[in-house]
Amino acid sequence: MTNSTARVRELNLHRQYFELVAAGTKTIEVRVKYPHLADLAAGDTIRFRIKDTDETCDVQVLRVTEYPDSEALRDGEGPSNVNPTATHDQQLANIRTIYGPEKEALGALAIEITRASR
């Protein structure tokens, strides 16, 4: 018998993106393919936290898709799902400000999310 218990991951999120997630308008979270996220899967819960605050927002992971870089991810997922408040080019610039070239070289993860039911 296998244990397929979903996990809860805690990840920090910038306030501007946290607010979009909390409102349900941001449905794709972008992350670098760090080793600690390698086993992130549909059914897991992510508890987003604004760094150095008690503000949290739980989401359920619907899907995780790997891309070679941020540009391929943004193009594949659609800019309105990644950040509905920024243009196509602004999004790429914002992602690359957060994740420099050495981090982006690890690959990019598109994490489809939905607000967790309370």
GROMACS .gro file of N, CA, C and O in nm:
model
  472
    1MET      N    1   0.084  -0.116   0.000
    1MET     CA    2   0.000   0.000   0.000
    1MET      C    3   0.089   0.124   0.000
    1MET      O    4   0.186   0.131   0.074
    2THR      N    5   0.056   0.223  -0.085
    2THR     CA    6   0.137   0.344  -0.093
    2THR      C    7   0.069   0.457  -0.017
    2THR      O    8  -0.054   0.462  -0.006
    3ASN      N    9   0.148   0.548   0.032
    3ASN     CA   10   0.096   0.663   0.103
    3ASN      C   11   0.106   0.783   0.009
    3ASN      O   12   0.214   0.829  -0.021
    4SER      N   13  -0.007   0.832  -0.037
    4SER     CA   14  -0.008   0.945  -0.130
    4SER      C   15  -0.061   1.071  -0.061
    4SER      O   16  -0.136   1.147  -0.120
    5THR      N   17  -0.023   1.089   0.064
    5THR     CA   18  -0.067   1.205   0.140
    5THR      C   19  -0.009   1.332   0.079
    5THR      O   20   0.111   1.342   0.057
    6ALA      N   21  -0.096   1.429   0.054
    6ALA     CA   22  -0.052   1.557   0.001
    6ALA      C   23   0.027   1.631   0.108
    6ALA      O   24   0.002   1.618   0.227
    7ARG      N   25   0.123   1.707   0.065
    7ARG     CA   26   0.211   1.782   0.154
    7ARG      C   27   0.174   1.930   0.156
    7ARG      O   28   0.112   1.979   0.062
    8VAL      N   29   0.216   1.998   0.260
    8VAL     CA   30   0.201   2.143   0.268
    8VAL      C   31   0.341   2.202   0.260
    8VAL      O   32   0.429   2.166   0.337
    9ARG      N   33   0.361   2.290   0.162
    9ARG     CA   34   0.489   2.360   0.144
    9ARG      C   35   0.468   2.505   0.182
    9ARG      O   36   0.366   2.564   0.148
   10GLU      N   37   0.565   2.563   0.249
   10GLU     CA   38   0.560   2.706   0.279
   10GLU      C   39   0.659   2.778   0.190
   10GLU      O   40   0.777   2.741   0.187
   11LEU      N   41   0.610   2.877   0.116
   11LEU     CA   42   0.694   2.955   0.026
   11LEU      C   43   0.665   3.103   0.045
   11LEU      O   44   0.550   3.143   0.064
   12ASN      N   45   0.770   3.184   0.038
   12ASN     CA   46   0.753   3.329   0.045
   12ASN      C   47   0.706   3.382  -0.089
   12ASN      O   48   0.736   3.325  -0.195
   13LEU      N   49   0.633   3.493  -0.084
   13LEU     CA   50   0.581   3.554  -0.205
   13LEU      C   51   0.580   3.705  -0.185
   13LEU      O   52   0.544   3.754  -0.077
   14HIS      N   53   0.622   3.779  -0.288
   14HIS     CA   54   0.618   3.925  -0.283
   14HIS      C   55   0.472   3.970  -0.267
   14HIS      O   56   0.382   3.908  -0.322
   15ARG      N   57   0.453   4.079  -0.194
   15ARG     CA   58   0.317   4.126  -0.164
   15ARG      C   59   0.231   4.143  -0.291
   15ARG      O   60   0.117   4.102  -0.293
   16GLN      N   61   0.286   4.204  -0.395
   16GLN     CA   62   0.205   4.229  -0.515
   16GLN      C   63   0.151   4.099  -0.574
   16GLN      O   64   0.038   4.094  -0.621
   17TYR      N   65   0.230   3.993  -0.571
   17TYR     CA   66   0.186   3.865  -0.625
   17TYR      C   67   0.096   3.792  -0.525
   17TYR      O   68   0.000   3.725  -0.564
   18PHE      N   69   0.126   3.807  -0.397
   18PHE     CA   70   0.042   3.749  -0.292
   18PHE      C   71  -0.101   3.799  -0.306
   18PHE      O   72  -0.197   3.721  -0.297
   19GLU      N   73  -0.117   3.929  -0.326
   19GLU     CA   74  -0.251   3.986  -0.338
   19GLU      C   75  -0.325   3.931  -0.459
   19GLU      O   76  -0.446   3.906  -0.453
   20LEU      N   77  -0.256   3.908  -0.570
   20LEU     CA   78  -0.319   3.849  -0.689
   20LEU      C   79  -0.360   3.705  -0.663
   20LEU      O   80  -0.468   3.661  -0.706
   21VAL      N   81  -0.275   3.630  -0.593
   21VAL     CA   82  -0.308   3.491  -0.558
   21VAL      C   83  -0.429   3.489  -0.465
   21VAL      O   84  -0.524   3.413  -0.484
   22ALA      N   85  -0.426   3.573  -0.363
   22ALA     CA   86  -0.535   3.578  -0.265
   22ALA      C   87  -0.668   3.615  -0.331
   22ALA      O   88  -0.773   3.564  -0.292
   23ALA      N   89  -0.663   3.700  -0.433
   23ALA     CA   90  -0.784   3.740  -0.505
   23ALA      C   91  -0.829   3.634  -0.605
   23ALA      O   92  -0.939   3.642  -0.659
   24GLY      N   93  -0.742   3.537  -0.632
   24GLY     CA   94  -0.777   3.431  -0.727
   24GLY      C   95  -0.753   3.467  -0.872
   24GLY      O   96  -0.792   3.393  -0.962
   25THR      N   97  -0.685   3.580  -0.898
   25THR     CA   98  -0.662   3.622  -1.036
   25THR      C   99  -0.530   3.574  -1.093
   25THR      O  100  -0.513   3.572  -1.214
   26LYS      N  101  -0.438   3.535  -1.007
   26LYS     CA  102  -0.310   3.478  -1.052
   26LYS      C  103  -0.322   3.327  -1.033
   26LYS      O  104  -0.332   3.278  -0.921
   27THR      N  105  -0.322   3.254  -1.144
   27THR     CA  106  -0.343   3.109  -1.137
   27THR      C  107  -0.219   3.028  -1.170
   27THR      O  108  -0.221   2.906  -1.159
   28ILE      N  109  -0.112   3.096  -1.212
   28ILE     CA  110   0.015   3.029  -1.239
   28ILE      C  111   0.124   3.096  -1.157
   28ILE      O  112   0.150   3.216  -1.171
   29GLU      N  113   0.185   3.020  -1.068
   29GLU     CA  114   0.300   3.069  -0.991
   29GLU      C  115   0.426   3.023  -1.063
   29GLU      O  116   0.435   2.909  -1.109
   30VAL      N  117   0.523   3.112  -1.075
   30VAL     CA  118   0.649   3.084  -1.143
   30VAL      C  119   0.757   3.063  -1.037
   30VAL      O  120   0.774   3.146  -0.948
   31ARG      N  121   0.828   2.953  -1.050
   31ARG     CA  122   0.940   2.925  -0.961
   31ARG      C  123   1.054   2.865  -1.040
   31ARG      O  124   1.033   2.801  -1.144
   32VAL      N  125   1.175   2.887  -0.992
   32VAL     CA  126   1.292   2.820  -1.048
   32VAL      C  127   1.286   2.675  -1.004
   32VAL      O  128   1.235   2.643  -0.896
   33LYS      N  129   1.339   2.587  -1.085
   33LYS     CA  130   1.335   2.444  -1.054
   33LYS      C  131   1.446   2.411  -0.952
   33LYS      O  132   1.541   2.341  -0.982
   34TYR      N  133   1.426   2.459  -0.831
   34TYR     CA  134   1.517   2.426  -0.722
   34TYR      C  135   1.497   2.280  -0.682
   34TYR      O  136   1.386   2.227  -0.693
   35PRO      N  137   1.601   2.215  -0.632
   35PRO     CA  138   1.588   2.075  -0.590
   35PRO      C  139   1.476   2.051  -0.489
   35PRO      O  140   1.408   1.950  -0.496
   36HIS      N  141   1.453   2.145  -0.397
   36HIS     CA  142   1.350   2.124  -0.295
   36HIS      C  143   1.208   2.129  -0.352
   36HIS      O  144   1.113   2.093  -0.284
   37LEU      N  145   1.193   2.171  -0.479
   37LEU     CA  146   1.062   2.173  -0.543
   37LEU      C  147   1.046   2.059  -0.644
   37LEU      O  148   0.941   2.049  -0.708
   38ALA      N  149   1.147   1.975  -0.657
   38ALA     CA  150   1.146   1.870  -0.759
   38ALA      C  151   1.028   1.774  -0.745
   38ALA      O  152   0.977   1.723  -0.845
   39ASP      N  153   0.982   1.751  -0.622
   39ASP     CA  154   0.872   1.656  -0.604
   39ASP      C  155   0.738   1.723  -0.580
   39ASP      O  156   0.641   1.657  -0.543
   40LEU      N  157   0.728   1.853  -0.603
   40LEU     CA  158   0.601   1.923  -0.593
   40LEU      C  159   0.504   1.863  -0.694
   40LEU      O  160   0.541   1.840  -0.809
   41ALA      N  161   0.381   1.835  -0.651
   41ALA     CA  162   0.288   1.765  -0.739
   41ALA      C  163   0.145   1.812  -0.716
   41ALA      O  164   0.112   1.871  -0.613
   42ALA      N  165   0.059   1.783  -0.814
   42ALA     CA  166  -0.083   1.810  -0.802
   42ALA      C  167  -0.134   1.747  -0.672
   42ALA      O  168  -0.095   1.637  -0.636
   43GLY      N  169  -0.219   1.822  -0.604
   43GLY     CA  170  -0.273   1.776  -0.477
   43GLY      C  171  -0.202   1.834  -0.356
   43GLY      O  172  -0.258   1.837  -0.247
   44ASP      N  173  -0.078   1.879  -0.374
   44ASP     CA  174  -0.005   1.942  -0.265
   44ASP      C  175  -0.068   2.078  -0.234
   44ASP      O  176  -0.135   2.138  -0.318
   45THR      N  177  -0.044   2.126  -0.114
   45THR     CA  178  -0.087   2.260  -0.073
   45THR      C  179   0.037   2.346  -0.058
   45THR      O  180   0.139   2.302  -0.006
   46ILE      N  181   0.027   2.470  -0.107
   46ILE     CA  182   0.131   2.569  -0.083
   46ILE      C  183   0.072   2.675   0.008
   46ILE      O  184  -0.037   2.727  -0.018
   47ARG      N  185   0.143   2.703   0.114
   47ARG     CA  186   0.106   2.814   0.203
   47ARG      C  187   0.200   2.928   0.170
   47ARG      O  188   0.317   2.927   0.208
   48PHE      N  189   0.149   3.026   0.095
   48PHE     CA  190   0.229   3.142   0.062
   48PHE      C  191   0.229   3.237   0.181
   48PHE      O  192   0.127   3.256   0.247
   49ARG      N  193   0.344   3.295   0.206
   49ARG     CA  194   0.360   3.389   0.316
   49ARG      C  195   0.434   3.511   0.262
   49ARG      O  196   0.530   3.499   0.187
   50ILE      N  197   0.386   3.629   0.303
   50ILE     CA  198   0.462   3.750   0.276
   50ILE      C  199   0.574   3.752   0.378
   50ILE      O  200   0.549   3.746   0.499
   51LYS      N  201   0.696   3.756   0.330
   51LYS     CA  202   0.814   3.745   0.417
   51LYS      C  203   0.807   3.843   0.533
   51LYS      O  204   0.768   3.958   0.517
   52ASP      N  205   0.844   3.792   0.650
   52ASP     CA  206   0.848   3.870   0.773
   52ASP      C  207   0.711   3.919   0.820
   52ASP      O  208   0.702   4.021   0.890
   53THR      N  209   0.603   3.852   0.779
   53THR     CA  210   0.469   3.884   0.826
   53THR      C  211   0.400   3.753   0.865
   53THR      O  212   0.450   3.645   0.840
   54ASP      N  213   0.281   3.767   0.922
   54ASP     CA  214   0.197   3.652   0.953
   54ASP      C  215   0.092   3.628   0.845
   54ASP      O  216   0.008   3.540   0.860
   55GLU      N  217   0.096   3.707   0.738
   55GLU     CA  218  -0.005   3.695   0.632
   55GLU      C  219   0.023   3.571   0.547
   55GLU      O  220   0.132   3.557   0.492
   56THR      N  221  -0.076   3.483   0.539
   56THR     CA  222  -0.062   3.362   0.459
   56THR      C  223  -0.184   3.342   0.370
   56THR      O  224  -0.292   3.397   0.396
   57CYS      N  225  -0.165   3.262   0.268
   57CYS     CA  226  -0.272   3.226   0.175
   57CYS      C  227  -0.243   3.084   0.127
   57CYS      O  228  -0.136   3.057   0.072
   58ASP      N  229  -0.336   2.993   0.151
   58ASP     CA  230  -0.319   2.854   0.108
   58ASP      C  231  -0.379   2.832  -0.030
   58ASP      O  232  -0.490   2.880  -0.059
   59VAL      N  233  -0.304   2.762  -0.112
   59VAL     CA  234  -0.353   2.725  -0.246
   59VAL      C  235  -0.330   2.576  -0.267
   59VAL      O  236  -0.243   2.516  -0.205
   60GLN      N  237  -0.409   2.521  -0.354
   60GLN     CA  238  -0.392   2.381  -0.393
   60GLN      C  239  -0.322   2.377  -0.528
   60GLN      O  240  -0.353   2.455  -0.618
   61VAL      N  241  -0.226   2.287  -0.541
   61VAL     CA  242  -0.153   2.270  -0.667
   61VAL      C  243  -0.239   2.181  -0.758
   61VAL      O  244  -0.277   2.070  -0.722
   62LEU      N  245  -0.268   2.233  -0.877
   62LEU     CA  246  -0.344   2.157  -0.976
   62LEU      C  247  -0.252   2.085  -1.075
   62LEU      O  248  -0.286   1.977  -1.124
   63ARG      N  249  -0.137   2.149  -1.103
   63ARG     CA  250  -0.047   2.095  -1.205
   63ARG      C  251   0.088   2.162  -1.190
   63ARG      O  252   0.095   2.279  -1.152
   64VAL      N  253   0.194   2.090  -1.224
   64VAL     CA  254   0.330   2.146  -1.228
   64VAL      C  255   0.388   2.111  -1.365
   64VAL      O  256   0.392   1.993  -1.402
   65THR      N  257   0.429   2.213  -1.439
   65THR     CA  258   0.486   2.192  -1.572
   65THR      C  259   0.624   2.256  -1.577
   65THR      O  260   0.642   2.370  -1.535
   66GLU      N  261   0.720   2.181  -1.630
   66GLU     CA  262   0.858   2.229  -1.638
   66GLU      C  263   0.883   2.294  -1.775
   66GLU      O  264   0.838   2.244  -1.878
   67TYR      N  265   0.958   2.403  -1.773
   67TYR     CA  266   0.998   2.474  -1.894
   67TYR      C  267   1.149   2.498  -1.888
   67TYR      O  268   1.205   2.507  -1.778
   68PRO      N  269   1.214   2.517  -2.004
   68PRO     CA  270   1.359   2.540  -2.003
   68PRO      C  271   1.399   2.676  -1.945
   68PRO      O  272   1.507   2.692  -1.890
   69ASP      N  273   1.308   2.775  -1.956
   69ASP     CA  274   1.339   2.909  -1.905
   69ASP      C  275   1.209   2.988  -1.884
   69ASP      O  276   1.101   2.941  -1.918
   70SER      N  277   1.224   3.107  -1.830
   70SER     CA  278   1.108   3.192  -1.797
   70SER      C  279   1.031   3.237  -1.920
   70SER      O  280   0.908   3.246  -1.916
   71GLU      N  281   1.101   3.266  -2.027
   71GLU     CA  282   1.032   3.311  -2.148
   71GLU      C  283   0.944   3.201  -2.205
   71GLU      O  284   0.828   3.225  -2.242
   72ALA      N  285   0.995   3.079  -2.212
   72ALA     CA  286   0.915   2.967  -2.261
   72ALA      C  287   0.795   2.943  -2.170
   72ALA      O  288   0.684   2.915  -2.218
   73LEU      N  289   0.814   2.957  -2.041
   73LEU     CA  290   0.704   2.940  -1.946
   73LEU      C  291   0.596   3.045  -1.969
   73LEU      O  292   0.478   3.013  -1.982
   74ARG      N  293   0.635   3.169  -1.973
   74ARG     CA  294   0.538   3.277  -1.994
   74ARG      C  295   0.461   3.260  -2.123
   74ARG      O  296   0.340   3.274  -2.129
   75ASP      N  297   0.532   3.224  -2.230
   75ASP     CA  298   0.467   3.203  -2.359
   75ASP      C  299   0.375   3.081  -2.356
   75ASP      O  300   0.267   3.082  -2.414
   76GLY      N  301   0.418   2.976  -2.288
   76GLY     CA  302   0.339   2.853  -2.282
   76GLY      C  303   0.216   2.863  -2.195
   76GLY      O  304   0.113   2.801  -2.223
   77GLU      N  305   0.224   2.942  -2.089
   77GLU     CA  306   0.114   2.949  -1.992
   77GLU      C  307   0.020   3.066  -2.017
   77GLU      O  308  -0.092   3.066  -1.968
   78GLY      N  309   0.065   3.166  -2.091
   78GLY     CA  310  -0.018   3.283  -2.116
   78GLY      C  311   0.004   3.388  -2.009
   78GLY      O  312  -0.011   3.361  -1.891
   79PRO      N  313   0.040   3.508  -2.050
   79PRO     CA  314   0.073   3.614  -1.955
   79PRO      C  315  -0.040   3.647  -1.858
   79PRO      O  316  -0.015   3.681  -1.743
   80SER      N  317  -0.165   3.637  -1.900
   80SER     CA  318  -0.275   3.675  -1.810
   80SER      C  319  -0.289   3.579  -1.693
   80SER      O  320  -0.345   3.615  -1.590
   81ASN      N  321  -0.237   3.458  -1.705
   81ASN     CA  322  -0.242   3.362  -1.594
   81ASN      C  323  -0.126   3.381  -1.498
   81ASN      O  324  -0.137   3.350  -1.380
   82VAL      N  325  -0.014   3.430  -1.550
   82VAL     CA  326   0.106   3.451  -1.469
   82VAL      C  327   0.094   3.580  -1.387
   82VAL      O  328   0.123   3.582  -1.269
   83ASN      N  329   0.051   3.687  -1.451
   83ASN     CA  330   0.031   3.815  -1.383
   83ASN      C  331  -0.063   3.900  -1.467
   83ASN      O  332  -0.018   3.965  -1.562
   84PRO      N  333  -0.191   3.904  -1.432
   84PRO     CA  334  -0.287   3.978  -1.514
   84PRO      C  335  -0.271   4.129  -1.510
   84PRO      O  336  -0.338   4.199  -1.584
   85THR      N  337  -0.179   4.180  -1.427
   85THR     CA  338  -0.162   4.325  -1.417
   85THR      C  339  -0.040   4.377  -1.492
   85THR      O  340  -0.013   4.497  -1.490
   86ALA      N  341   0.036   4.288  -1.557
   86ALA     CA  342   0.158   4.330  -1.626
   86ALA      C  343   0.157   4.284  -1.771
   86ALA      O  344   0.100   4.181  -1.803
   87THR      N  345   0.223   4.362  -1.854
   87THR     CA  346   0.233   4.325  -1.995
   87THR      C  347   0.327   4.205  -2.011
   87THR      O  348   0.403   4.170  -1.920
   88HIS      N  349   0.325   4.150  -2.128
   88HIS     CA  350   0.409   4.036  -2.166
   88HIS      C  351   0.556   4.065  -2.133
   88HIS      O  352   0.623   3.987  -2.066
   89ASP      N  353   0.607   4.180  -2.179
   89ASP     CA  354   0.748   4.215  -2.159
   89ASP      C  355   0.779   4.249  -2.013
   89ASP      O  356   0.886   4.216  -1.962
   90GLN      N  357   0.685   4.316  -1.945
   90GLN     CA  358   0.705   4.349  -1.804
   90GLN      C  359   0.718   4.221  -1.721
   90GLN      O  360   0.800   4.215  -1.629
   91GLN      N  361   0.638   4.122  -1.753
   91GLN     CA  362   0.644   3.997  -1.678
   91GLN      C  363   0.780   3.932  -1.687
   91GLN      O  364   0.835   3.888  -1.586
   92LEU      N  365   0.833   3.925  -1.808
   92LEU     CA  366   0.964   3.863  -1.825
   92LEU      C  367   1.071   3.941  -1.747
   92LEU      O  368   1.154   3.883  -1.679
   93ALA      N  369   1.064   4.073  -1.755
   93ALA     CA  370   1.160   4.157  -1.681
   93ALA      C  371   1.145   4.136  -1.530
   93ALA      O  372   1.245   4.124  -1.458
   94ASN      N  373   1.021   4.129  -1.481
   94ASN     CA  374   0.998   4.107  -1.338
   94ASN      C  375   1.051   3.972  -1.292
   94ASN      O  376   1.116   3.962  -1.187
   95ILE      N  377   1.025   3.868  -1.370
   95ILE     CA  378   1.073   3.734  -1.335
   95ILE      C  379   1.225   3.732  -1.331
   95ILE      O  380   1.286   3.677  -1.239
   96ARG      N  381   1.287   3.796  -1.428
   96ARG     CA  382   1.433   3.795  -1.435
   96ARG      C  383   1.497   3.885  -1.330
   96ARG      O  384   1.615   3.868  -1.298
   97THR      N  385   1.422   3.979  -1.275
   97THR     CA  386   1.471   4.057  -1.162
   97THR      C  387   1.476   3.970  -1.036
   97THR      O  388   1.569   3.979  -0.956
   98ILE      N  389   1.377   3.885  -1.021
   98ILE     CA  390   1.370   3.796  -0.905
   98ILE      C  391   1.470   3.681  -0.920
   98ILE      O  392   1.540   3.646  -0.825
   99TYR      N  393   1.474   3.623  -1.037
   99TYR     CA  394   1.562   3.508  -1.064
   99TYR      C  395   1.664   3.547  -1.169
   99TYR      O  396   1.632   3.561  -1.286
  100GLY      N  397   1.788   3.562  -1.129
  100GLY     CA  398   1.896   3.596  -1.222
  100GLY      C  399   1.928   3.483  -1.316
  100GLY      O  400   1.873   3.372  -1.304
  101PRO      N  401   2.017   3.506  -1.412
  101PRO     CA  402   2.049   3.406  -1.514
  101PRO      C  403   2.097   3.272  -1.458
  101PRO      O  404   2.063   3.167  -1.511
  102GLU      N  405   2.176   3.276  -1.349
  102GLU     CA  406   2.227   3.150  -1.293
  102GLU      C  407   2.114   3.066  -1.234
  102GLU      O  408   2.118   2.943  -1.241
  103LYS      N  409   2.011   3.132  -1.181
  103LYS     CA  410   1.897   3.058  -1.128
  103LYS      C  411   1.805   3.012  -1.240
  103LYS      O  412   1.755   2.900  -1.238
  104GLU      N  413   1.783   3.099  -1.337
  104GLU     CA  414   1.697   3.063  -1.450
  104GLU      C  415   1.753   2.943  -1.526
  104GLU      O  416   1.678   2.863  -1.583
  105ALA      N  417   1.885   2.927  -1.525
  105ALA     CA  418   1.949   2.815  -1.594
  105ALA      C  419   1.907   2.679  -1.535
  105ALA      O  420   1.919   2.576  -1.601
  106LEU      N  421   1.853   2.680  -1.413
  106LEU     CA  422   1.804   2.556  -1.352
  106LEU      C  423   1.675   2.507  -1.416
  106LEU      O  424   1.637   2.390  -1.400
  107GLY      N  425   1.607   2.594  -1.489
  107GLY     CA  426   1.477   2.562  -1.548
  107GLY      C  427   1.369   2.636  -1.471
  107GLY      O  428   1.392   2.689  -1.363
  108ALA      N  429   1.250   2.639  -1.527
  108ALA     CA  430   1.138   2.711  -1.466
  108ALA      C  431   1.021   2.617  -1.446
  108ALA      O  432   0.997   2.528  -1.528
  109LEU      N  433   0.948   2.639  -1.337
  109LEU     CA  434   0.828   2.561  -1.309
  109LEU      C  435   0.706   2.651  -1.315
  109LEU      O  436   0.704   2.759  -1.255
  110ALA      N  437   0.605   2.608  -1.388
  110ALA     CA  438   0.475   2.672  -1.387
  110ALA      C  439   0.388   2.588  -1.294
  110ALA      O  440   0.367   2.470  -1.319
  111ILE      N  441   0.343   2.649  -1.186
  111ILE     CA  442   0.264   2.578  -1.088
  111ILE      C  443   0.122   2.634  -1.097
  111ILE      O  444   0.096   2.748  -1.057
  112GLU      N  445   0.031   2.554  -1.153
  112GLU     CA  446  -0.109   2.597  -1.162
  112GLU      C  447  -0.172   2.579  -1.025
  112GLU      O  448  -0.162   2.472  -0.965
  113ILE      N  449  -0.237   2.686  -0.978
  113ILE     CA  450  -0.291   2.687  -0.842
  113ILE      C  451  -0.435   2.734  -0.840
  113ILE      O  452  -0.481   2.803  -0.931
  114THR      N  453  -0.503   2.700  -0.732
  114THR     CA  454  -0.635   2.752  -0.703
  114THR      C  455  -0.643   2.774  -0.553
  114THR      O  456  -0.579   2.700  -0.476
  115ARG      N  457  -0.718   2.873  -0.512
  115ARG     CA  458  -0.733   2.898  -0.368
  115ARG      C  459  -0.787   2.774  -0.300
  115ARG      O  460  -0.880   2.710  -0.349
  116ALA      N  461  -0.727   2.740  -0.187
  116ALA     CA  462  -0.770   2.623  -0.111
  116ALA      C  463  -0.902   2.657  -0.041
  116ALA      O  464  -0.922   2.769   0.004
  117SER      N  465  -0.991   2.559  -0.034
  117SER     CA  466  -1.116   2.582   0.037
  117SER      C  467  -1.089   2.589   0.186
  117SER      O  468  -1.001   2.520   0.237
  118ARG      N  469  -1.163   2.672   0.251
  118ARG     CA  470  -1.139   2.693   0.395
  118ARG      C  471  -1.233   2.612   0.475
  118ARG      O  472  -1.336   2.578   0.451
   0.00000   0.00000   0.00000
